[in-house]
Coordinates of N, CA and C in Angstrom, one line a residue:
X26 N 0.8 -1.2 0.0 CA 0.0 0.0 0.0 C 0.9 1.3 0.0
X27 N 1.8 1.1 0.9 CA 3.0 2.5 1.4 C 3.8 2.3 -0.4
X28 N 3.6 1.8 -0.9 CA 4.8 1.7 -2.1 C 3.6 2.6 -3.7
X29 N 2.0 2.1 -3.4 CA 1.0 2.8 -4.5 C 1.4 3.9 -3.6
X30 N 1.6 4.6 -2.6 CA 1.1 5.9 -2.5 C 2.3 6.7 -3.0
X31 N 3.7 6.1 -2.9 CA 4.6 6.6 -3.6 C 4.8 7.0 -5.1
X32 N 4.4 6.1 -5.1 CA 4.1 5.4 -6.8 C 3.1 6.9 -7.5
X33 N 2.3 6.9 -6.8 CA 0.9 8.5 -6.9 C 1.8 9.8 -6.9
X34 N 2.8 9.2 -5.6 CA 3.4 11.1 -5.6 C 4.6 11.0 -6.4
X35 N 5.3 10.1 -6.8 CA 5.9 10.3 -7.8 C 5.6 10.9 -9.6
X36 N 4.1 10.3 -9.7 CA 3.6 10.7 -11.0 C 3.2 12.1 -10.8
X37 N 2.9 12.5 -9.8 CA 2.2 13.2 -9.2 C 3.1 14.5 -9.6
X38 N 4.4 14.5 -8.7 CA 5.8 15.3 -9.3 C 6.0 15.2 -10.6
X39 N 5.9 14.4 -11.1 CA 6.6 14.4 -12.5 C 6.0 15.5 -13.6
X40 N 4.3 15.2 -13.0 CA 3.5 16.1 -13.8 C 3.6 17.2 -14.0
X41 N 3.6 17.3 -12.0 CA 4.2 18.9 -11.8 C 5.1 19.3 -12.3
X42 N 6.2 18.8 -12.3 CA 7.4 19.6 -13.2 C 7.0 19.9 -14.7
X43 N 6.6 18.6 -15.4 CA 5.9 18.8 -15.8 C 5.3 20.1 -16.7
X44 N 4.2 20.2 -15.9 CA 3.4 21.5 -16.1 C 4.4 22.8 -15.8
X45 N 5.0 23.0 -14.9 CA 6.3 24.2 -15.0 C 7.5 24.5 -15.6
X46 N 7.2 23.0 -16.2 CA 8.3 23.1 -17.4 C 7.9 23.9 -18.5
X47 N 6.5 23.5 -18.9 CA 5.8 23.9 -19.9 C 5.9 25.2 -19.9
X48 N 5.5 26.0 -18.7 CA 4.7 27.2 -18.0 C 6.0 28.1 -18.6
X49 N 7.1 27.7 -18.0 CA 8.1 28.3 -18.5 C 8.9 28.3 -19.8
X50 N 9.1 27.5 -20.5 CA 8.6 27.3 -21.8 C 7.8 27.9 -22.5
X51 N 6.8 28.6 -22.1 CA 6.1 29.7 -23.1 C 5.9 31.0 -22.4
X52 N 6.6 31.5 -21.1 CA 7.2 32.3 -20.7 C 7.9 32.9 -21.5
X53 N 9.3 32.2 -22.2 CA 10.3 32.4 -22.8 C 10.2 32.7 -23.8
X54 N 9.3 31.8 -24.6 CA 8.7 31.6 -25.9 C 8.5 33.3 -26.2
X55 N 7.3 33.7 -25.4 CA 6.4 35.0 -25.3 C 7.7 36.4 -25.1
X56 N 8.6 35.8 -24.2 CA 9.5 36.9 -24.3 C 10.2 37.1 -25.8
X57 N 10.6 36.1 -26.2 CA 11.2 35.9 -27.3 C 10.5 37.0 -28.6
X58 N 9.5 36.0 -28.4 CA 7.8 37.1 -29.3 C 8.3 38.6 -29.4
X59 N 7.6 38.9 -27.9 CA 7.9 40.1 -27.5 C 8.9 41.1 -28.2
X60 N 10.0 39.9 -27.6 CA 11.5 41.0 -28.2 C 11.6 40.8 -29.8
X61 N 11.2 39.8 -30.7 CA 11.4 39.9 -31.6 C 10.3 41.2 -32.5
X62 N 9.3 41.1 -31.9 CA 7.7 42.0 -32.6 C 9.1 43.6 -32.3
X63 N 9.3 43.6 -30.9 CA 9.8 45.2 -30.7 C 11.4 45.8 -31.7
X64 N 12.1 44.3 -32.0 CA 13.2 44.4 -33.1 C 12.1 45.0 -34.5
X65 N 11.2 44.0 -34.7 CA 11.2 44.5 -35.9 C 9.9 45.7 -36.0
X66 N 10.0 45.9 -35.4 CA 8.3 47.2 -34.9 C 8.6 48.5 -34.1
X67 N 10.3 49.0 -34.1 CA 10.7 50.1 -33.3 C 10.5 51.1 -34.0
X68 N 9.4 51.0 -35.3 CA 9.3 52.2 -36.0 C 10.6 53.1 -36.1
X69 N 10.6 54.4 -36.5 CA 12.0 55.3 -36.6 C 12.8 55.2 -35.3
X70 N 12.0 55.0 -33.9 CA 13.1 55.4 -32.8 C 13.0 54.0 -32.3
X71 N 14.8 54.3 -32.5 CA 15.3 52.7 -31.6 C 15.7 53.6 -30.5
X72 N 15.7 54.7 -30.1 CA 16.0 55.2 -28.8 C 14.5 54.9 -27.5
X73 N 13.9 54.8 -28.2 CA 12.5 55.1 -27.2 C 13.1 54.2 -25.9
X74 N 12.4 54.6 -24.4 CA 13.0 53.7 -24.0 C 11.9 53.4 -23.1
X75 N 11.7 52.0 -22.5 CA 11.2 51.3 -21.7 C 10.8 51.8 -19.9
X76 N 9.9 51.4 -19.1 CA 9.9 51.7 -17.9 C 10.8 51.7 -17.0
X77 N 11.9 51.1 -17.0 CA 13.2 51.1 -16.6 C 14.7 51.6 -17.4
X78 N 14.4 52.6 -18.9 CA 15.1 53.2 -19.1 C 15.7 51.9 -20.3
X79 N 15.3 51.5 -20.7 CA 16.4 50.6 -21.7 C 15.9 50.9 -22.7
X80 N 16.9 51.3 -24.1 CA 16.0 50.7 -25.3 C 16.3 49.4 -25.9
X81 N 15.5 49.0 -27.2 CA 15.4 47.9 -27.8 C 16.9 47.2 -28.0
X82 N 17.6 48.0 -28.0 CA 19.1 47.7 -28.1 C 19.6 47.4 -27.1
X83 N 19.4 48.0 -26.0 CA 20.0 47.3 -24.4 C 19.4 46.1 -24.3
X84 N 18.1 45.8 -24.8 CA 17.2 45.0 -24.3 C 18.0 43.5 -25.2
X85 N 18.3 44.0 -26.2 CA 19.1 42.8 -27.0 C 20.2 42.3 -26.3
X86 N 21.0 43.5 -26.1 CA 22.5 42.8 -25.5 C 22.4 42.8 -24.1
X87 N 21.8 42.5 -23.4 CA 21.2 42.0 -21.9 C 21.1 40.6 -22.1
X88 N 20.5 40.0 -23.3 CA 19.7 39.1 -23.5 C 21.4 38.0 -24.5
X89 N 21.6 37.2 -23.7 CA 22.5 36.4 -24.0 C 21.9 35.2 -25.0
X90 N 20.9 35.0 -25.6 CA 20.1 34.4 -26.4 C 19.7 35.0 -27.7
X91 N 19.9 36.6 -28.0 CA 19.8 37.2 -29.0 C 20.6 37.0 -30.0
X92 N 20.5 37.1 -31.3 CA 20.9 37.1 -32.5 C 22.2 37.8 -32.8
X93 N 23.3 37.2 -32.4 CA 24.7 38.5 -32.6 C 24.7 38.9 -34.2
X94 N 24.2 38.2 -35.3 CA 24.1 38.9 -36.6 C 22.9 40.0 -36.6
X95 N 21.9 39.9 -36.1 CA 20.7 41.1 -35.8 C 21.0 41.8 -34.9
X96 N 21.8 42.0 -34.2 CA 22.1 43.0 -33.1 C 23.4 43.6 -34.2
X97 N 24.2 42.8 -35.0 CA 24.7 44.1 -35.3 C 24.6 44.5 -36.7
X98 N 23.8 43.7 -37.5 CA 22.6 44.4 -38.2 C 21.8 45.7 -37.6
X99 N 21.3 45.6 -36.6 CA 20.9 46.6 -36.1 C 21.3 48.0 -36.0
X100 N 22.9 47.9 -35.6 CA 23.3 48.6 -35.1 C 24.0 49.2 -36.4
X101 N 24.2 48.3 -37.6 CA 24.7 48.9 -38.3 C 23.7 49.9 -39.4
X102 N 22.5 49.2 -39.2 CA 21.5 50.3 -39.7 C 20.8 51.0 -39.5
X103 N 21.4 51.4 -38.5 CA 20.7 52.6 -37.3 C 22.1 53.3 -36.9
X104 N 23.2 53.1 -37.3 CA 24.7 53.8 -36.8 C 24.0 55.6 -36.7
X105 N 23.6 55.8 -37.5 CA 23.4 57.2 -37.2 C 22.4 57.8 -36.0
X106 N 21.2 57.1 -36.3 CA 20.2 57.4 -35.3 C 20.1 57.3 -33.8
X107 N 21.1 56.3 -33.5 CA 21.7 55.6 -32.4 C 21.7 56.5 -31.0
X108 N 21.5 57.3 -30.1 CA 21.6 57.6 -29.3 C 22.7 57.1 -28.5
X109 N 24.3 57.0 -28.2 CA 25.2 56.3 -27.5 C 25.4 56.8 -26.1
X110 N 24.5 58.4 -25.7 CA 24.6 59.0 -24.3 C 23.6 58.7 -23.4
X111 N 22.5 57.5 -24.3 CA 21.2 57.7 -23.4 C 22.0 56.4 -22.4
X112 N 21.2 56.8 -21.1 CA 21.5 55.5 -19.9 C 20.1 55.3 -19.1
X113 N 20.3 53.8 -18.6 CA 18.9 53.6 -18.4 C 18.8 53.9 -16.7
X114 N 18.2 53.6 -15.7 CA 17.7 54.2 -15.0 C 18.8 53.7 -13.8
X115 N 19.9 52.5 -14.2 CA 21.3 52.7 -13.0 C 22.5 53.6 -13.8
X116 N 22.5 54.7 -14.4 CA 23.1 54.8 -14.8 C 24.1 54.4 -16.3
X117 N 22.9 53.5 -16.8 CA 24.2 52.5 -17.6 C 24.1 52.8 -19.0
X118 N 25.2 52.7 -20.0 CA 25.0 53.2 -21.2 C 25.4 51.6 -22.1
X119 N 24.8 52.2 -23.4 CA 24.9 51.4 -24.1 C 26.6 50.3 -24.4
X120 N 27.8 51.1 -24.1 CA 28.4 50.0 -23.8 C 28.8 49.1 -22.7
X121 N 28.2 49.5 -21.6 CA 27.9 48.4 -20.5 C 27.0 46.9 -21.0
X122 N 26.0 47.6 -21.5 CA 24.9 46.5 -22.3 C 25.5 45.8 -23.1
X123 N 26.9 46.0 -24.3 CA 27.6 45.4 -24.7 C 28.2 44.1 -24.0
X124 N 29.0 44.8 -23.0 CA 29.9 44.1 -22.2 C 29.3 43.3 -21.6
X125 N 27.3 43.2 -20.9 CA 26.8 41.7 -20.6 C 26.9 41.2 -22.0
X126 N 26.8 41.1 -23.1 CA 26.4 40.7 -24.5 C 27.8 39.8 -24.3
X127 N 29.0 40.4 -24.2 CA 30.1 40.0 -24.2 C 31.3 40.0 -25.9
X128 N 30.5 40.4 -26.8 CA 31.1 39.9 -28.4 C 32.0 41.3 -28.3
X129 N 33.3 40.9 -28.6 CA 34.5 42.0 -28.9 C 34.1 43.0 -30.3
X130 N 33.9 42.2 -31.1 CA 33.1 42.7 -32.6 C 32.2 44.2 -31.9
X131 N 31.0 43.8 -31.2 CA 30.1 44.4 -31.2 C 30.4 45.6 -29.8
X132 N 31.1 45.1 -29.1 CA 31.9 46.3 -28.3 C 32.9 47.1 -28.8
X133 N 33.7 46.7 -30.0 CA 34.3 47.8 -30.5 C 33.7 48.6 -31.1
X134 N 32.4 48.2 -32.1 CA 31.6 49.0 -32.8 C 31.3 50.4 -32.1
X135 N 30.2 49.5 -30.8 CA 30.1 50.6 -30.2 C 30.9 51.3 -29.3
X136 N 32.2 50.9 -29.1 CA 33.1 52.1 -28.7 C 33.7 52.9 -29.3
X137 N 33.5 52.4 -30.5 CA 34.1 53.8 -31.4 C 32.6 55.1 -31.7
X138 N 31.6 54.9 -31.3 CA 30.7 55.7 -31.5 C 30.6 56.7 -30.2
X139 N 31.5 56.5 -28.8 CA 30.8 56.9 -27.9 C 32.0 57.8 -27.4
X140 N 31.8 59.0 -26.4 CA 33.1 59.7 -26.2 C 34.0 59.6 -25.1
X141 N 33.5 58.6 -24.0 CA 34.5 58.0 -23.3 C 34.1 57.0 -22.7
X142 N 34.7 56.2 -22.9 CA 34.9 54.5 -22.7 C 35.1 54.2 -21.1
X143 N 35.2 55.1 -20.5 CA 35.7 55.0 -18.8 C 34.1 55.6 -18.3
X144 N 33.1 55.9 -19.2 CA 32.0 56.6 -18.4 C 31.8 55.6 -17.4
X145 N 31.0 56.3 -15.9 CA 30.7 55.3 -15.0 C 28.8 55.3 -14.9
X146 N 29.0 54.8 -14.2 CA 27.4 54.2 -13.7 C 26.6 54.8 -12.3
X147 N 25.5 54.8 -11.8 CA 25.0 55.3 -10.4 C 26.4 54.9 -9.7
X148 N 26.8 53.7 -9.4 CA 27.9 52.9 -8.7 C 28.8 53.3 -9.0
X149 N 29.2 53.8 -10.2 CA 30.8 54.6 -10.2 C 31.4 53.5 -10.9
X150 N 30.8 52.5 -11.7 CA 31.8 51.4 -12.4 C 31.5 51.7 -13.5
X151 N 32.7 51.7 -14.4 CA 32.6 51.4 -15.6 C 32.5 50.4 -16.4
X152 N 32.6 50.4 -17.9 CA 31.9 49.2 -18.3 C 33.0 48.2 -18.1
X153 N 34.7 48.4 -17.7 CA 35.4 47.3 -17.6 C 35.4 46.9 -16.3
X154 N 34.7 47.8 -14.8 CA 34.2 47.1 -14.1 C 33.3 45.9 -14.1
X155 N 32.2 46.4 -14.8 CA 31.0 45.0 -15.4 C 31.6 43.5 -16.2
X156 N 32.7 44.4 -17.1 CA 33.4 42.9 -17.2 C 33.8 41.8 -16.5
X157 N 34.5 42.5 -15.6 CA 35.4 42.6 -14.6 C 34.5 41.3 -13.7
X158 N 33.3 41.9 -13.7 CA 32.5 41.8 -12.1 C 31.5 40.0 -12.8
X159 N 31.5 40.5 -14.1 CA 30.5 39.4 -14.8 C 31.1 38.3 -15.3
X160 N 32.5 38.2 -15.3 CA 33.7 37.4 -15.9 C 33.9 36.9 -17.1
X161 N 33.6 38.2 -17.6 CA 33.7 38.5 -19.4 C 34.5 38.8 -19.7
X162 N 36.1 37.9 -19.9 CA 37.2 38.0 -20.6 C 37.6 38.9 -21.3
X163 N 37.0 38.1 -22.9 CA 36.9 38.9 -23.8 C 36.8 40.1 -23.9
X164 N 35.8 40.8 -23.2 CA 35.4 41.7 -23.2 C 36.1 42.9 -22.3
X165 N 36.8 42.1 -21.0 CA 37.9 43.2 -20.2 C 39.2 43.2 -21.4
X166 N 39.4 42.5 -21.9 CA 40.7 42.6 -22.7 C 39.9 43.3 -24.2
X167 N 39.6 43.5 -23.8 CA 38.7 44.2 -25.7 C 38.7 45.7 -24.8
X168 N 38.4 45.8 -23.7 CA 38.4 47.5 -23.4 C 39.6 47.6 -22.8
X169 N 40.5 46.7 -22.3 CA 41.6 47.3 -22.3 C 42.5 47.6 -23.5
X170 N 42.2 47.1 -24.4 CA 43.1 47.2 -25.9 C 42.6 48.5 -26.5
X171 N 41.7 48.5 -25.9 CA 40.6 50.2 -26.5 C 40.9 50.8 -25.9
X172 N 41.3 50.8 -24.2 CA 42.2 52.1 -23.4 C 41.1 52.5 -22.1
X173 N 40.5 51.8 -21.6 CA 39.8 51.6 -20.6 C 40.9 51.4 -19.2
X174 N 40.5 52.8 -18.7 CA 41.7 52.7 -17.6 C 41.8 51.6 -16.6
X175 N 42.5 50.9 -16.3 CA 42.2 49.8 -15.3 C 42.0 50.0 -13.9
X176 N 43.1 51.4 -13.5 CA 42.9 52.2 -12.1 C 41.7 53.0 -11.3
X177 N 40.6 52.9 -12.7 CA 40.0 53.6 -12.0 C 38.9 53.2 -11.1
X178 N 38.1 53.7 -9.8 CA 38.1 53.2 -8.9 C 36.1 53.8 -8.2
X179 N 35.5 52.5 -8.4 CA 34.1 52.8 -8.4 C 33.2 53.5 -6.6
X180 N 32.3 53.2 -6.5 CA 32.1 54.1 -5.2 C 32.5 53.6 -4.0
X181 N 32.4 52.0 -4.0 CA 33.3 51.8 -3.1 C 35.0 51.5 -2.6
X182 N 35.3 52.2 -3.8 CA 37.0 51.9 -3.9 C 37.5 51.1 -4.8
X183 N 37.1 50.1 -5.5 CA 37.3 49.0 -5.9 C 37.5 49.2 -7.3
X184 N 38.8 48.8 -7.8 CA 38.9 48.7 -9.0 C 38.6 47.5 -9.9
X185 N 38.7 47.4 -11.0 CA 38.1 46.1 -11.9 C 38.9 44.7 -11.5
X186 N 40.6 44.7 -10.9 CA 41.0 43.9 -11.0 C 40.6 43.4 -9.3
X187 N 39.6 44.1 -8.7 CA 39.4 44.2 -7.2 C 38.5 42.9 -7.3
X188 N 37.2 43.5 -8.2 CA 36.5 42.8 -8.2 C 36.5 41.9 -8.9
X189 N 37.5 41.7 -9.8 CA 37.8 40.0 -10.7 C 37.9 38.9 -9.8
X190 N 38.9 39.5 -8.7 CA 39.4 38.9 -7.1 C 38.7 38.4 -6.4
X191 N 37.4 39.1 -6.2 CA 36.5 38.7 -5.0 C 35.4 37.9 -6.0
X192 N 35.5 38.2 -7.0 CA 34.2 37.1 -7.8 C 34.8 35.9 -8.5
X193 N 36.3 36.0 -7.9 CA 37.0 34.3 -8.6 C 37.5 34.1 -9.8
X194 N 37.1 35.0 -10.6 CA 37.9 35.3 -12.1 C 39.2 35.2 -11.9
X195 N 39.9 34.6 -12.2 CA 41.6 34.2 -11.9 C 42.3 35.0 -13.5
X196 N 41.7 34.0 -14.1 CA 41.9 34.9 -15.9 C 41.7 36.0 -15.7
X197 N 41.0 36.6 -15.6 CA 40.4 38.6 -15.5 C 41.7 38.5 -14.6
X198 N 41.5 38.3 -13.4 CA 42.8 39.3 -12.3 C 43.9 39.0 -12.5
X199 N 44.5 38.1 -12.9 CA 45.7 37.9 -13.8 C 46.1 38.9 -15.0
X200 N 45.0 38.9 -16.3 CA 45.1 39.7 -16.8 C 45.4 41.2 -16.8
X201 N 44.2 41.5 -15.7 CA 44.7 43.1 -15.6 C 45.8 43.1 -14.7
X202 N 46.2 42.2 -13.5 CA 47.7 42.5 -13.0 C 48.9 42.4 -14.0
X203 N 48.4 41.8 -14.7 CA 49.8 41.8 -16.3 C 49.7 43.6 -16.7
X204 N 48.4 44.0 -16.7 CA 48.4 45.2 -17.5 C 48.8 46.6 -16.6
X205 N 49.0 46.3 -15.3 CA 49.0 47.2 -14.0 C 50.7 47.2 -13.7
X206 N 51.4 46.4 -14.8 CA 52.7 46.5 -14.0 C 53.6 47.6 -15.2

């Protein structure tokens, strides 16, 4: 008897997962939708921005599932219209949003559009802090080759190679201590 009742809550779980697998599964789906309808539906302004200050473009390179040939499609057919000063509501500019994205390609693009590469955030970090902090290689050595100061030092003191250290990035803190000597 004690062995059917298991037997019940096992099927029982399965389903459930089951069903939240699903659930979330067309969560994603819907996001997906979403983001794809607002890529191809930003009418003239890809600047407009969202309740939290992002536009369609941040919203892409946030999104580690997005299309690196349509993101820089995008970017290359909108180079002009681009807004590179707008920031969303921490502070953060369009190449921060890169540097979660991670692609060297599409971080240099947009560092050559923007007027300093060291801008900081509400926090005082810049975007090779975020590298730094997110353990995006690529991406700390793509803004240190572009001239992203390594010294410079966010609101709590901490510079990029501070926080490589405390988040376990061995590669990153290594790196920038090669570039610090």
């Amino acid at each position: 008897m004690k062995q059917m009742k298991n037997k019940k809550k096992v099927k029982q779980n399965k389903k459930t997962y089951y069903y939240i697998g699903t659930i979330i599964l067309i969560a994603v789906l819907c996001y997906l939708l979403f983001m794809f309808y607002n890529l191809k539906n930003f009418s003239s302004d890809i600047n407009k921005k969202d309740n939290e200050g992002l536009t369609v473009l941040m919203h892409l390179l946030s999104d580690n599932n997005s299309n690196k040939n349509e993101i820089k499609k995008l970017i290359l057919d909108n180079r002009k219209k681009i807004d590179y000063t707008l920031k969303d509501s921490n502070g953060r500019n369009i190449l921060m949003y890169a540097v979660f994205y991670g692609d060297s390609d599409i971080i240099k693009d947009i560092a050559k559009q923007i007027d300093n590469i060291n801008e900081k955030d509400n926090d005082g970090r810049t975007a090779l802090h975020l590298a730094a902090q997110y353990g995006k290689y690529e991406a700390v050595a793509t803004l240190v080759e572009l001239g992203a100061d390594i010294n410079i030092k966010d609101n709590l003191s901490l510079k990029p190679i501070d926080i490589a250290e405390f988040e376990g990035f061995e590669e990153i803190y290594n790196y920038l201590q090669s570039k610090s000597n």
